[in-house]
Short mmCIF file of C-alpha atoms and ligand atoms in Angstrom, two decimals:
data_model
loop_
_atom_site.label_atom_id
_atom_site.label_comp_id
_atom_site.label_asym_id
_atom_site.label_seq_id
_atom_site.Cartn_x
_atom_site.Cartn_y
_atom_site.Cartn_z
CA UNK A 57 -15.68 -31.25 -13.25
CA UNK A 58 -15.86 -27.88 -14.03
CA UNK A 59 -13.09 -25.66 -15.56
CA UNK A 60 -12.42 -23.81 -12.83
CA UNK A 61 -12.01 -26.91 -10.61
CA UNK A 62 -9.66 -28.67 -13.30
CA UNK A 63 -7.71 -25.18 -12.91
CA UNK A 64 -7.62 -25.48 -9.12
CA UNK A 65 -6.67 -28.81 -9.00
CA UNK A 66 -3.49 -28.61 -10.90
CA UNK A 67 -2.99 -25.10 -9.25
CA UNK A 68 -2.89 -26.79 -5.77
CA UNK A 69 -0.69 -29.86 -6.86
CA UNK A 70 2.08 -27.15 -7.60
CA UNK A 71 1.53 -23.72 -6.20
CA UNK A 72 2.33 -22.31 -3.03
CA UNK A 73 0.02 -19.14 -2.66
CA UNK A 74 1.26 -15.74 -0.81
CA UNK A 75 -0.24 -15.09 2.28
CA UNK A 76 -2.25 -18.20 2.43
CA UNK A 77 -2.77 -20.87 5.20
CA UNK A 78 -2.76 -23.51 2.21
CA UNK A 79 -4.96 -26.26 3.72
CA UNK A 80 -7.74 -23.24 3.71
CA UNK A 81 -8.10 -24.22 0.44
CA UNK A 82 -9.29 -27.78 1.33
CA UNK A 83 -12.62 -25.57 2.17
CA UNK A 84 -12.26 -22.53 0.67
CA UNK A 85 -12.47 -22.02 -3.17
CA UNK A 86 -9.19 -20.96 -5.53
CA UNK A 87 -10.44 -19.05 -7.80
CA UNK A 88 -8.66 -19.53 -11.41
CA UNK A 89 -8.71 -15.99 -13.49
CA UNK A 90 -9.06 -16.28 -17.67
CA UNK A 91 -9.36 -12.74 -18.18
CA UNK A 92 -9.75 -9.53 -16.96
CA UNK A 93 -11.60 -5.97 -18.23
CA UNK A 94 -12.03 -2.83 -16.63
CA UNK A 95 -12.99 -3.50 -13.41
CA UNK A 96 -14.01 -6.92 -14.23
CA UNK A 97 -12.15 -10.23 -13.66
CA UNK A 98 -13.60 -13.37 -15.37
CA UNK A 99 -12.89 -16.81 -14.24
CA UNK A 100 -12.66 -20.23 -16.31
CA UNK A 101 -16.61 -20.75 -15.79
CA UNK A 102 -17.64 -17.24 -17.16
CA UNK A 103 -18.48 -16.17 -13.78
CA UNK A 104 -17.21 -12.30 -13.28
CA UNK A 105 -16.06 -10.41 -9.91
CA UNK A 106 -15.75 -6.46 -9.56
CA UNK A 107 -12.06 -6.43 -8.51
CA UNK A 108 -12.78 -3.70 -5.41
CA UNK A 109 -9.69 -3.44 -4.15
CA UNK A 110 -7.81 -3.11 -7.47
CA UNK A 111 -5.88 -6.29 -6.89
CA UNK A 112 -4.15 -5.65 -3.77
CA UNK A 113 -4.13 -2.01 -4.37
CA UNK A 114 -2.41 -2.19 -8.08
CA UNK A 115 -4.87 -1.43 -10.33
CA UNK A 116 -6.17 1.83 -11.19
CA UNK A 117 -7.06 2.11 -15.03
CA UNK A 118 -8.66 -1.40 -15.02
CA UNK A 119 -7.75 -4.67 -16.46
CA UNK A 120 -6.31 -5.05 -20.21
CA UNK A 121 -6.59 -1.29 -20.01
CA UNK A 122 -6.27 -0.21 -24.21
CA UNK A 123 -3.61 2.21 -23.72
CA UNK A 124 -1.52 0.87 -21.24
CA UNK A 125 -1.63 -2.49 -23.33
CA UNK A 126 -0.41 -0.48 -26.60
CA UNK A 127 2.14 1.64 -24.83
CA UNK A 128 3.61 -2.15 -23.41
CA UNK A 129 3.16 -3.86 -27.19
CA UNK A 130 5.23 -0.53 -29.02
CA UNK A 131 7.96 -1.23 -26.11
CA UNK A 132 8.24 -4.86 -26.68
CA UNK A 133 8.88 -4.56 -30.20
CA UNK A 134 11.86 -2.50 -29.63
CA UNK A 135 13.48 -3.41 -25.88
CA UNK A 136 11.94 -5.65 -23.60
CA UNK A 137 15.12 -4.91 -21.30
CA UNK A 138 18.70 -3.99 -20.43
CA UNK A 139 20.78 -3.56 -17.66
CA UNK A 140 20.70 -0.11 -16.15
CA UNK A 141 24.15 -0.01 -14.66
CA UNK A 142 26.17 1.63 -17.25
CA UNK A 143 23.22 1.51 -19.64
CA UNK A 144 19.99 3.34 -20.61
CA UNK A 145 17.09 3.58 -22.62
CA UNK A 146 14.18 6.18 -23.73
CA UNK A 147 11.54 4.86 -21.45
CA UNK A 148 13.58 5.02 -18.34
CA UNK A 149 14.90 8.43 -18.43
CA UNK A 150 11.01 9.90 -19.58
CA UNK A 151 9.40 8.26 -16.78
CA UNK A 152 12.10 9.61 -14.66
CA UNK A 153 11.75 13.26 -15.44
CA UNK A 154 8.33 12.82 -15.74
CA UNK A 155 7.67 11.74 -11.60
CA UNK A 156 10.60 14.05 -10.82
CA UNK A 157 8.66 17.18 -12.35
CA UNK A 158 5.23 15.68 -10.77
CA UNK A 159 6.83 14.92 -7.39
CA UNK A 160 6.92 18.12 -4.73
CA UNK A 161 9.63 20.29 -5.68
CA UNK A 162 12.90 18.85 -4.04
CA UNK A 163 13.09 15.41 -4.93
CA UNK A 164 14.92 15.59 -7.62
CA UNK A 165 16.72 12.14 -7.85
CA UNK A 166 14.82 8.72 -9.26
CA UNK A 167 16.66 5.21 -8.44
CA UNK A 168 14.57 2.24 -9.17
CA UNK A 169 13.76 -1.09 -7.59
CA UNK A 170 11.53 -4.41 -8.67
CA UNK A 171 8.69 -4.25 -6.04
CA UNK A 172 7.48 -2.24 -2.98
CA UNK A 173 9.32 -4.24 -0.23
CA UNK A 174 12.72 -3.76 -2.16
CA UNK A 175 12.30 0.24 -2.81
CA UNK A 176 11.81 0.59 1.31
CA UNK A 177 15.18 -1.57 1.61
CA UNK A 178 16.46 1.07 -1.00
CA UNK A 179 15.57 3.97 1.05
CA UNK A 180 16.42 2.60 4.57
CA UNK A 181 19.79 1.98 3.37
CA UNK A 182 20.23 4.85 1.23
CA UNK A 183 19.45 6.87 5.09
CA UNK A 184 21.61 5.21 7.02
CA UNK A 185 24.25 4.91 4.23
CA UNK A 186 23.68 8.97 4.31
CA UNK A 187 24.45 9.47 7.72
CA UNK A 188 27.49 7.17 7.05
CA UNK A 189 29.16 9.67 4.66
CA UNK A 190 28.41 12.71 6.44
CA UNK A 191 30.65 11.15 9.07
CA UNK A 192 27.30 11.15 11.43
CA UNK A 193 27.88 7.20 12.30
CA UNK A 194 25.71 7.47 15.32
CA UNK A 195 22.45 7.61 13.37
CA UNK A 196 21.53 4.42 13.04
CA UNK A 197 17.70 2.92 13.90
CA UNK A 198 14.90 3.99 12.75
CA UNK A 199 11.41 5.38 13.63
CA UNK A 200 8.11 3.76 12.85
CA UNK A 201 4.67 4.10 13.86
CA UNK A 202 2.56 1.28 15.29
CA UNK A 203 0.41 -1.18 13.32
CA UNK A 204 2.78 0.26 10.13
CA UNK A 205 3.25 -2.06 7.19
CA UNK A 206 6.22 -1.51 4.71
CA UNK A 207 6.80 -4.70 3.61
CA UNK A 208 8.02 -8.51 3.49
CA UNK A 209 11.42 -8.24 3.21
CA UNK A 210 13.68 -8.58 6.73
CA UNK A 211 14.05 -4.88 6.84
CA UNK A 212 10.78 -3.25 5.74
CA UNK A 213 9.25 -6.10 8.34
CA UNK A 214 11.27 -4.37 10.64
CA UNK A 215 10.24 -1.26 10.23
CA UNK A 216 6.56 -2.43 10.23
CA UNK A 217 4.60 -3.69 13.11
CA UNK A 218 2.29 -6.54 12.19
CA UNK A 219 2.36 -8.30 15.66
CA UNK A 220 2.43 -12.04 13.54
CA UNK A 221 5.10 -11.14 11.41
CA UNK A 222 6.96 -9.40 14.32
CA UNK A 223 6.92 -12.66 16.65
CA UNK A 224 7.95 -15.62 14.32
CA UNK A 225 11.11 -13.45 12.48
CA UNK A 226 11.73 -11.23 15.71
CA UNK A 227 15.38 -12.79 16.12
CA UNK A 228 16.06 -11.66 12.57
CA UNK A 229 15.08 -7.85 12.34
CA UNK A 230 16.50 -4.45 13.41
CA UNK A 231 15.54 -3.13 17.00
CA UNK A 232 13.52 0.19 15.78
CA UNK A 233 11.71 3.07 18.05
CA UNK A 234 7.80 2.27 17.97
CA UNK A 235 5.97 5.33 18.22
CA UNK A 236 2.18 5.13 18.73
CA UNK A 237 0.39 5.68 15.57
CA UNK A 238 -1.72 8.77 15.45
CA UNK A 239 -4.85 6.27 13.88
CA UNK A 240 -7.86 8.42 14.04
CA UNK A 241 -10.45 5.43 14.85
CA UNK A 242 -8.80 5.31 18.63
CA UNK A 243 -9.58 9.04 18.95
CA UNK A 244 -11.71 9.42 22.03
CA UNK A 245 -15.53 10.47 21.31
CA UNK A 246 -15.99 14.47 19.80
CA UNK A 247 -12.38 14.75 19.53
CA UNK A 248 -11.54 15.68 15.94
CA UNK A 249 -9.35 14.01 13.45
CA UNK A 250 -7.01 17.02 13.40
CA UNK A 251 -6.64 17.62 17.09
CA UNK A 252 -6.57 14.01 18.01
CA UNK A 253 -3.74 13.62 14.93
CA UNK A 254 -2.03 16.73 16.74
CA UNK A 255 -2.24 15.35 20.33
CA UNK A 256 -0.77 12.21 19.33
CA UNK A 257 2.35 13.94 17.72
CA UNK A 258 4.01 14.87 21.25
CA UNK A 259 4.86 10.92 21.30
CA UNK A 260 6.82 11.47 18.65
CA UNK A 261 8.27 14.71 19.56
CA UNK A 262 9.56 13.01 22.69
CA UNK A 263 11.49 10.12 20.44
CA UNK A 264 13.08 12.65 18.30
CA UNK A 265 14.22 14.43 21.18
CA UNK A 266 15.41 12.13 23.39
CA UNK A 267 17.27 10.08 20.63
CA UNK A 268 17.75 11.80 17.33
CA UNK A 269 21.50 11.17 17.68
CA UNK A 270 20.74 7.84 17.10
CA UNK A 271 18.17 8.27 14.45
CA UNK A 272 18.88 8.32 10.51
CA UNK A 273 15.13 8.21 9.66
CA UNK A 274 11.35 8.17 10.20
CA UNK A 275 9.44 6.07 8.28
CA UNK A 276 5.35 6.26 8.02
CA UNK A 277 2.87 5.85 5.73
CA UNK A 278 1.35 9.17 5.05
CA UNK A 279 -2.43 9.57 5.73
CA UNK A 280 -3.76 5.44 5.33
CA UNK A 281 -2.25 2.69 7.23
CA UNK A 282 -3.36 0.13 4.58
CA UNK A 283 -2.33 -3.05 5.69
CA UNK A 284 -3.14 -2.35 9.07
CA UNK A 285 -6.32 -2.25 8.67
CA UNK A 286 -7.04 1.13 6.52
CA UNK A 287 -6.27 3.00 9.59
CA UNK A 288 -6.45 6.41 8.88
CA UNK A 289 -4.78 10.26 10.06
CA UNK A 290 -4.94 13.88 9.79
CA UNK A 291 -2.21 15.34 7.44
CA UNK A 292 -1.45 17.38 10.67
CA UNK A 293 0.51 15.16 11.49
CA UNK A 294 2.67 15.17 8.39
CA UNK A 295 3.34 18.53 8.64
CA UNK A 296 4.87 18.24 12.66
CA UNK A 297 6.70 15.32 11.12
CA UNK A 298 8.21 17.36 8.65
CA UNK A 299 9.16 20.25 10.98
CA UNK A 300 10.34 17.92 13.81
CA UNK A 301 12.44 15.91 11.37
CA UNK A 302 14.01 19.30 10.41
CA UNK A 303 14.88 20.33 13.80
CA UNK A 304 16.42 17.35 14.63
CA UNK A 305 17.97 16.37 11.57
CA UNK A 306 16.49 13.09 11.00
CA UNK A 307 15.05 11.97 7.50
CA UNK A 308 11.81 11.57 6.73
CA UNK A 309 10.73 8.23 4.89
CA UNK A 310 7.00 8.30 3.24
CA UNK A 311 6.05 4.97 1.69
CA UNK A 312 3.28 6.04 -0.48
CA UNK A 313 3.57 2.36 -2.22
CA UNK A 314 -0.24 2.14 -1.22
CA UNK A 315 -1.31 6.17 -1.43
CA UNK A 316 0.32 6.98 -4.06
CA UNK A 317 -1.25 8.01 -7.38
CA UNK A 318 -4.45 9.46 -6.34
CA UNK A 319 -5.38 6.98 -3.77
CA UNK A 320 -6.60 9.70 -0.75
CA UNK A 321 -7.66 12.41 -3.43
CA UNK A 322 -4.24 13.83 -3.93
CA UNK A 323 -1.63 12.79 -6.43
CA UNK A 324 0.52 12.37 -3.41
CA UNK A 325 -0.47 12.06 0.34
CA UNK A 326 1.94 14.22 1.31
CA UNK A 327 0.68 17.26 -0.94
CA UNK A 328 -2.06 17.15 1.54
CA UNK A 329 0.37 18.17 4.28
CA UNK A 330 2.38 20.42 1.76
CA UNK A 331 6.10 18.94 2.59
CA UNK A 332 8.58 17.09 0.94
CA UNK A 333 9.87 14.60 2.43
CA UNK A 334 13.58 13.06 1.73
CA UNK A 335 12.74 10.11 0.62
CA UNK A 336 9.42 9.08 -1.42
CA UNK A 337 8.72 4.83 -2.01
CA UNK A 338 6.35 4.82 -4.88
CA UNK A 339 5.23 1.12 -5.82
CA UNK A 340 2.10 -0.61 -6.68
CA UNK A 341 -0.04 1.83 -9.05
CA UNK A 342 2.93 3.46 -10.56
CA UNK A 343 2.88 1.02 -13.50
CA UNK A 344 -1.07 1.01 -13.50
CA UNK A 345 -0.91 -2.40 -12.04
CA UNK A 346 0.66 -4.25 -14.82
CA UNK A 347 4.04 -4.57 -13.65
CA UNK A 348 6.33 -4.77 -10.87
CA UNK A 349 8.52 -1.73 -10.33
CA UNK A 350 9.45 0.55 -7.55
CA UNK A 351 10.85 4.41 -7.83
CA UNK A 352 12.18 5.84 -5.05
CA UNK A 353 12.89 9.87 -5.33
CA UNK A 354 15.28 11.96 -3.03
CA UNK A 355 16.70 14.84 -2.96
CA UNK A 356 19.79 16.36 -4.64
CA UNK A 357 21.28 17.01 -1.14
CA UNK A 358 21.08 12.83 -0.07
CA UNK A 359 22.10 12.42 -3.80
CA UNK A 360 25.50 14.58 -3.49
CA UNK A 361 26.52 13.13 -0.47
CA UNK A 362 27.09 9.71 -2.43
CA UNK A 363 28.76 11.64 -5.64
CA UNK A 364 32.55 11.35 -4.78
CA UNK A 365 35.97 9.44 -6.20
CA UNK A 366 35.45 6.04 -6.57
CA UNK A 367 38.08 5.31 -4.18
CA UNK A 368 36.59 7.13 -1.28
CA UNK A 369 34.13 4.18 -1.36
CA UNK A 370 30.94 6.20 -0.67
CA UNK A 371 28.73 4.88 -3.75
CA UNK A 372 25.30 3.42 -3.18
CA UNK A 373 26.52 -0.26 -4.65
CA UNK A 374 23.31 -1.51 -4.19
CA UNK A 375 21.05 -3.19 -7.36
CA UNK A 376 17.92 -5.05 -8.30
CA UNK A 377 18.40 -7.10 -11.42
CA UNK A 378 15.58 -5.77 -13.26
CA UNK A 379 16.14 -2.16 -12.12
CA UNK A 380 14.17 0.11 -14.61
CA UNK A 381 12.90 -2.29 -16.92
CA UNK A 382 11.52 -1.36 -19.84
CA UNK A 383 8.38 -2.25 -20.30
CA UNK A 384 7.58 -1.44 -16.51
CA UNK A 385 8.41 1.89 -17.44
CA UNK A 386 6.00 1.73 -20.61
CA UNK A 387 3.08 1.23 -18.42
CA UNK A 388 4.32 3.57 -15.81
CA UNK A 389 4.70 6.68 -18.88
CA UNK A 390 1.11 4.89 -20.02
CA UNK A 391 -0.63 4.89 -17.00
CA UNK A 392 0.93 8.93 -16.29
CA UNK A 393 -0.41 9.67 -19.58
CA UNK A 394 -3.90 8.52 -18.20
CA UNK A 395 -3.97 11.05 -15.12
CA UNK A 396 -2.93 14.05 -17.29
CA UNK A 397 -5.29 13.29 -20.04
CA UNK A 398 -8.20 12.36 -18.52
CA UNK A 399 -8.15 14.79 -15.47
CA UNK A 400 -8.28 11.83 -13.36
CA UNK A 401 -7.61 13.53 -9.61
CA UNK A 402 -10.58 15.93 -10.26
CA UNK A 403 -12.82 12.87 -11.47
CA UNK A 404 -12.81 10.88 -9.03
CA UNK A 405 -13.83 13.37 -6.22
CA UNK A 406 -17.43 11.89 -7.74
CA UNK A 407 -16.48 8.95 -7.53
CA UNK A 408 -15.25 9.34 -3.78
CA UNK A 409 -18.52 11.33 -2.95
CA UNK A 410 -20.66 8.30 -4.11
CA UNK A 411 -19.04 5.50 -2.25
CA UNK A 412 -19.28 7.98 0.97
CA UNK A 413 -23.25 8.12 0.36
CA UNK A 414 -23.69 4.40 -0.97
CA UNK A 415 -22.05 3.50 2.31
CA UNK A 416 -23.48 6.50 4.52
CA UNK A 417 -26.13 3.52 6.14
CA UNK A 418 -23.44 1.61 7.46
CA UNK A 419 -22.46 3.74 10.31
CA UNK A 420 -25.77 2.98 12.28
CA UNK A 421 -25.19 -0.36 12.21
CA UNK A 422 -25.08 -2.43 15.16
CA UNK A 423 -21.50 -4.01 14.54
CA UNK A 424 -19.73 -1.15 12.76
CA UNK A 425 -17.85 1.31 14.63
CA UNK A 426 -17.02 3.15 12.06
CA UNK A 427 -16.68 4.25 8.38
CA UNK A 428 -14.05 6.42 7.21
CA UNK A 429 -12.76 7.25 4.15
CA UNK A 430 -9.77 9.21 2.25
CA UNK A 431 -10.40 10.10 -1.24
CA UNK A 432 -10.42 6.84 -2.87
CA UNK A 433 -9.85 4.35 -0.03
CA UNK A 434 -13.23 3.66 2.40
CA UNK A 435 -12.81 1.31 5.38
CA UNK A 436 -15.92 -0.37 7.36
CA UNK A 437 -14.70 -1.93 10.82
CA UNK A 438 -17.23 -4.17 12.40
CA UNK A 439 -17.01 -5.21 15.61
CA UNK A 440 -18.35 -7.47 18.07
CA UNK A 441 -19.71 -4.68 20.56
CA UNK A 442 -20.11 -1.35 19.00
CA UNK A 443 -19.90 1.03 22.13
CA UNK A 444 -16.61 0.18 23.50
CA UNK A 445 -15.21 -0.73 19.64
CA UNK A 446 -14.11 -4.17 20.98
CA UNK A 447 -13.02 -5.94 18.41
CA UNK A 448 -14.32 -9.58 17.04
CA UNK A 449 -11.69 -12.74 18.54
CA UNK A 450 -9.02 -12.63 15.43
CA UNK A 451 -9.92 -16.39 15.00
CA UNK A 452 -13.64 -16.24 13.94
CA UNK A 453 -12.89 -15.14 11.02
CA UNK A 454 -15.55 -12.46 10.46
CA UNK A 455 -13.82 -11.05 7.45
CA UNK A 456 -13.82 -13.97 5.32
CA UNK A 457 -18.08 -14.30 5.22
CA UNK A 458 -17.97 -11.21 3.73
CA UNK A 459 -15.46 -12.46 1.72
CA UNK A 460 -17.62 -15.46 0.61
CA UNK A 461 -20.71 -13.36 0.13
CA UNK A 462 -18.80 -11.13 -2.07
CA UNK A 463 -17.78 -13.93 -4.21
CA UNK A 464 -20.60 -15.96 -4.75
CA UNK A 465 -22.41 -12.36 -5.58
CA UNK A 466 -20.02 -11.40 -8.27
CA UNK A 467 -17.46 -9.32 -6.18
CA UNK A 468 -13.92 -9.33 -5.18
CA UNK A 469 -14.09 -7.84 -1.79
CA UNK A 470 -11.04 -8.92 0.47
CA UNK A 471 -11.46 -7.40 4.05
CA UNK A 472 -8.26 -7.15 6.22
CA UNK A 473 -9.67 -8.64 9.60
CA UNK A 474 -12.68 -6.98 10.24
CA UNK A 475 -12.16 -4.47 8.28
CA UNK A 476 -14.18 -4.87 4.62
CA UNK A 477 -12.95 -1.95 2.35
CA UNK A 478 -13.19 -0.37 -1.09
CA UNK A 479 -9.98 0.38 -2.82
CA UNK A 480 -11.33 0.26 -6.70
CA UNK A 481 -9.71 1.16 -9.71
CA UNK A 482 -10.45 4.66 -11.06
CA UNK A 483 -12.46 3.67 -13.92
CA UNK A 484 -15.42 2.54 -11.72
CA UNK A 485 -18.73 3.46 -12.25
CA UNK A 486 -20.92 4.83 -9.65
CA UNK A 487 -23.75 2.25 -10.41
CA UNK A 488 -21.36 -0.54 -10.02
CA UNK A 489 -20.18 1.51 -6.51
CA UNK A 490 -23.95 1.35 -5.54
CA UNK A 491 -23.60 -2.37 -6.13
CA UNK A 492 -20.25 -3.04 -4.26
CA UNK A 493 -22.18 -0.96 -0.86
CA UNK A 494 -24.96 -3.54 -1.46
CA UNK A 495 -22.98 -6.51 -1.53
CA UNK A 496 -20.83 -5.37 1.67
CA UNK A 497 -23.93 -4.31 3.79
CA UNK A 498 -25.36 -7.90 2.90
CA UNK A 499 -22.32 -9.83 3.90
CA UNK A 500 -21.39 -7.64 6.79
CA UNK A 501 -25.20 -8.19 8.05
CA UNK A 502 -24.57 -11.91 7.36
CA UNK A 503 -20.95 -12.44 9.01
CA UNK A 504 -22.38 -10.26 11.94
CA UNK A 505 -25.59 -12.47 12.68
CA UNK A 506 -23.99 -15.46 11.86
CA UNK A 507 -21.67 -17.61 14.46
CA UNK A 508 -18.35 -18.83 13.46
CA UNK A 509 -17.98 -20.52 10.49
CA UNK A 510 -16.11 -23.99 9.32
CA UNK A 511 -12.24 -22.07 8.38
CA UNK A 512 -12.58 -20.31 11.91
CA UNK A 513 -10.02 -22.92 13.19
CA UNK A 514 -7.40 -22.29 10.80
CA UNK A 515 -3.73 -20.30 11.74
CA UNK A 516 -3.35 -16.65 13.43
CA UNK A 517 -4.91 -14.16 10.80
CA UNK A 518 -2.33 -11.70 8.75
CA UNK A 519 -2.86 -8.53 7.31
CA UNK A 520 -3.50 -9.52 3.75
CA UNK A 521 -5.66 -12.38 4.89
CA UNK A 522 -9.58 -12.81 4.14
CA UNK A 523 -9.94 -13.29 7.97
C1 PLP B 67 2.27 -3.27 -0.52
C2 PLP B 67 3.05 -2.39 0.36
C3 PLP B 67 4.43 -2.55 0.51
C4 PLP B 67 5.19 -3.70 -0.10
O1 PLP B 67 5.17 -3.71 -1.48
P1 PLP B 67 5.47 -5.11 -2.25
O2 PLP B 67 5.49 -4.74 -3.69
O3 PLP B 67 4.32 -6.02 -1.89
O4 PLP B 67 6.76 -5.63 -1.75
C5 PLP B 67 5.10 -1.64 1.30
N1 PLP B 67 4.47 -0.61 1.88
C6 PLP B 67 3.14 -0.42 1.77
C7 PLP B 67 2.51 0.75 2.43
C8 PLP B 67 2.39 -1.32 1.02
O5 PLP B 67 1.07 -1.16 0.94
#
């Protein structure tokens, strides 16, 4: 038996694995990790995988990165953590004027949660809880776009609309407005991203006026709807948001726990729009990928409105155990460090260039409707008939050949659906870009041709899933 199968075996006697349909694994590899460099993961039998989508979207400096690994070492020798309420430490308060002074001018506050699912809870009720104070009880629900993803947890999977999700916990979550989502890839032909971004807007002009009483927030991710299948928008869009959101004095949520930190060519997605919005969910490549840890800024205005007597009850009682640990925060200063000193944002425009060229061949073929890209994010939707974009039945599976391909050639390519995508880390090279376009135009010619293979009978495909 090999190592990796000894690995697997003792992995599936006792793990339960996120977003998985377990018995998948009666067919389907595990694949057991030893260790991990740049953009390389090995696995027990030597055999190495470029990590393209940086570890569900984590990773941007590369694995067992030098300086992130010293920063974490020099923290753990002198706190590895403490409580936050009432207490404090260097690393906490450095990272916190450090995003505050990188942030757009106006959010000026930093409160901290333990992952991305938990900072959208943070902000949702930080909204409402607003509203609350201001003696504005009406504004309640919340506004969210459709095929949004913010998250597990019962109220970010509320705000989000993964159909799945929705259907099995729908007795559980929070009735919310769906607005359609301005998703450039359902643009009709020679429309442009900008005026089909701008056309789709008036739907959510005609929420905000109709209801806005009732609103405390909008919630969208700016630019990339990740999860939902790298769906992508005009910045347009953010900029109506922003405007609208003023008029009718509604907050405006951006979860930029995916887009964050360079990910569409900006710092932040919503620099692209040039607004601020009240609340901003960073997550996921904040601590380079080596930690979890959620920030979520706001402005001094939300901020004041919970600064009172203790008595008059208005304090924002709400806490994550971990809140601002330590060494989270040591990677997060680390991996800040990394953009400032090696001019990352400007970099990687080269970087974004080449996997636009090394992927340029794709777009004639005759099951992709499209390739689109943002700065450092590139989606490739196949489909089953390329004319009218109709999409391949959820349950073959299409996504997971490439999947396999990608694997058995030495990369980590993990397409949502039909959708096979690049998300690397930073520190990629454009040779080993040139590779991952070869290995995706293989497998997407292969799980194109091909008919449905062995796993195609397995549960309703998620989000996250190979599939
Ligand atoms: C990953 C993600 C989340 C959830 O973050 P977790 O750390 O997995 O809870 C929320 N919103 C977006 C846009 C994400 O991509």
């Amino acid at each position: 038996m090999s190592r990796n199968q000894q690995w697997m075996e003792r992995d599936l006697a006792v793990l339960w694995h996120p977003c998985t349909q377990m018995k998948d694994h009666e067919q389907l590899p595990l694949i057991p990790i030893r260790s991990g460099s740049g953009v390389w993961l090995e696995d027990f039998d030597g055999r190495r995988y470029l990590d393209a989508v940086s570890s569900w979207w984590v990773n941007v400096f590369g694995h067992a990165n030098p300086r992130i690994n010293a920063r974490i070492r020099q923290q753990l020798d002198s706190l590895e953590h403490v409580m936050l309420a009432g207490f404090s430490h260097q690393p906490v308060i450095e990272l916190s004027e450090r995003l505050v002074a990188l942030t757009p001018p106006g959010l000026d506050r930093v409160f901290y949660a333990d992952n991305g699912s938990s900072g959208i809870e943070v902000a949702l009720k930080m909204s409402f809880h607003y509203w609350r104070n201001a003696g504005r009880d009406g504004k309640q629900r919340f506004v969210t776009l459709t095929n949004s993803y913010h998250g597990e947890t019962v109220a970010a999977m509320s705000v989000g609309d993964v159909a799945l999700f929705t259907d099995t916990y729908k007795p559980l979550l929070l009735d919310t407005f769906k607005v359609p989502s301005p998703d450039c890839y359902l643009r009709p032909e020679g429309v442009s991203w900008e005026e089909h971004s701008r056309t789709m807007f008036a739907h959510m002009e005609r929420t905000l006026a109709e209801h806005h009483a009732e609103i405390a927030a909008v919630i969208v991710e700016p630019l990339i709807q990740g999860a939902g299948g790298m769906r992508m928008y005009h910045p347009i869009y953010l900029k109506l948001l922003r405007e609208a959101c003023d008029r009718y004095q509604v907050h405006l949520i951006h979860d930029e726990i995916a887009v964050g930190f360079g990910r569409t060519g900006t710092m932040f997605a919503c620099e692209q729009a040039g607004i601020t919005p009240d609340f901003l969910v960073l997550s996921k490549a904040l601590t380079g990928g080596y930690l979890p840890m959620a920030a979520v800024l706001t402005s001094d205005d939300v901020y004041q409105a919970f600064y009172a007597d203790y008595a008059t009850l208005r304090a924002f009682l709400h806490s994550h155990t971990y809140t601002g640990n330590p060494l989270a925060c040591a990677a997060a200063l680390a991996t800040l460090e990394i953009f400032e000193q090696d001019n990352v944002i400007e970099n990687n425009k080269a970087l974004a260039a080449r996997m636009a060229r090394a992927t340029a061949h794709l777009a004639d073929h005759p099951h992709v409707a499209e390739v689109r890209q943002t700065g450092m994010a590139l989606a490739i939707e196949m489909v089953a008939d390329k004319a009218s974009k109709t999409p391949y039945p959820w349950q073959e599976r299409r996504g997971l050949a490439v999947y396999q391909h990608a694997l058995a050639r030495g990369a980590l390519l993990r397409p949502l659906g039909s959708v096979v995508y690049f998300l690397p880390p930073y520190v990629i090279s454009e040779e080993e870009i040139d590779f991952l376009a070869t290995v995706a135009s293989e497998g997407i010619d292969l799980a194109t041709r091909e008919a449905v293979g062995p796993l195609a009978t397995g549960g309703p495909r998620s989000f996250h899933d190979p599939g």
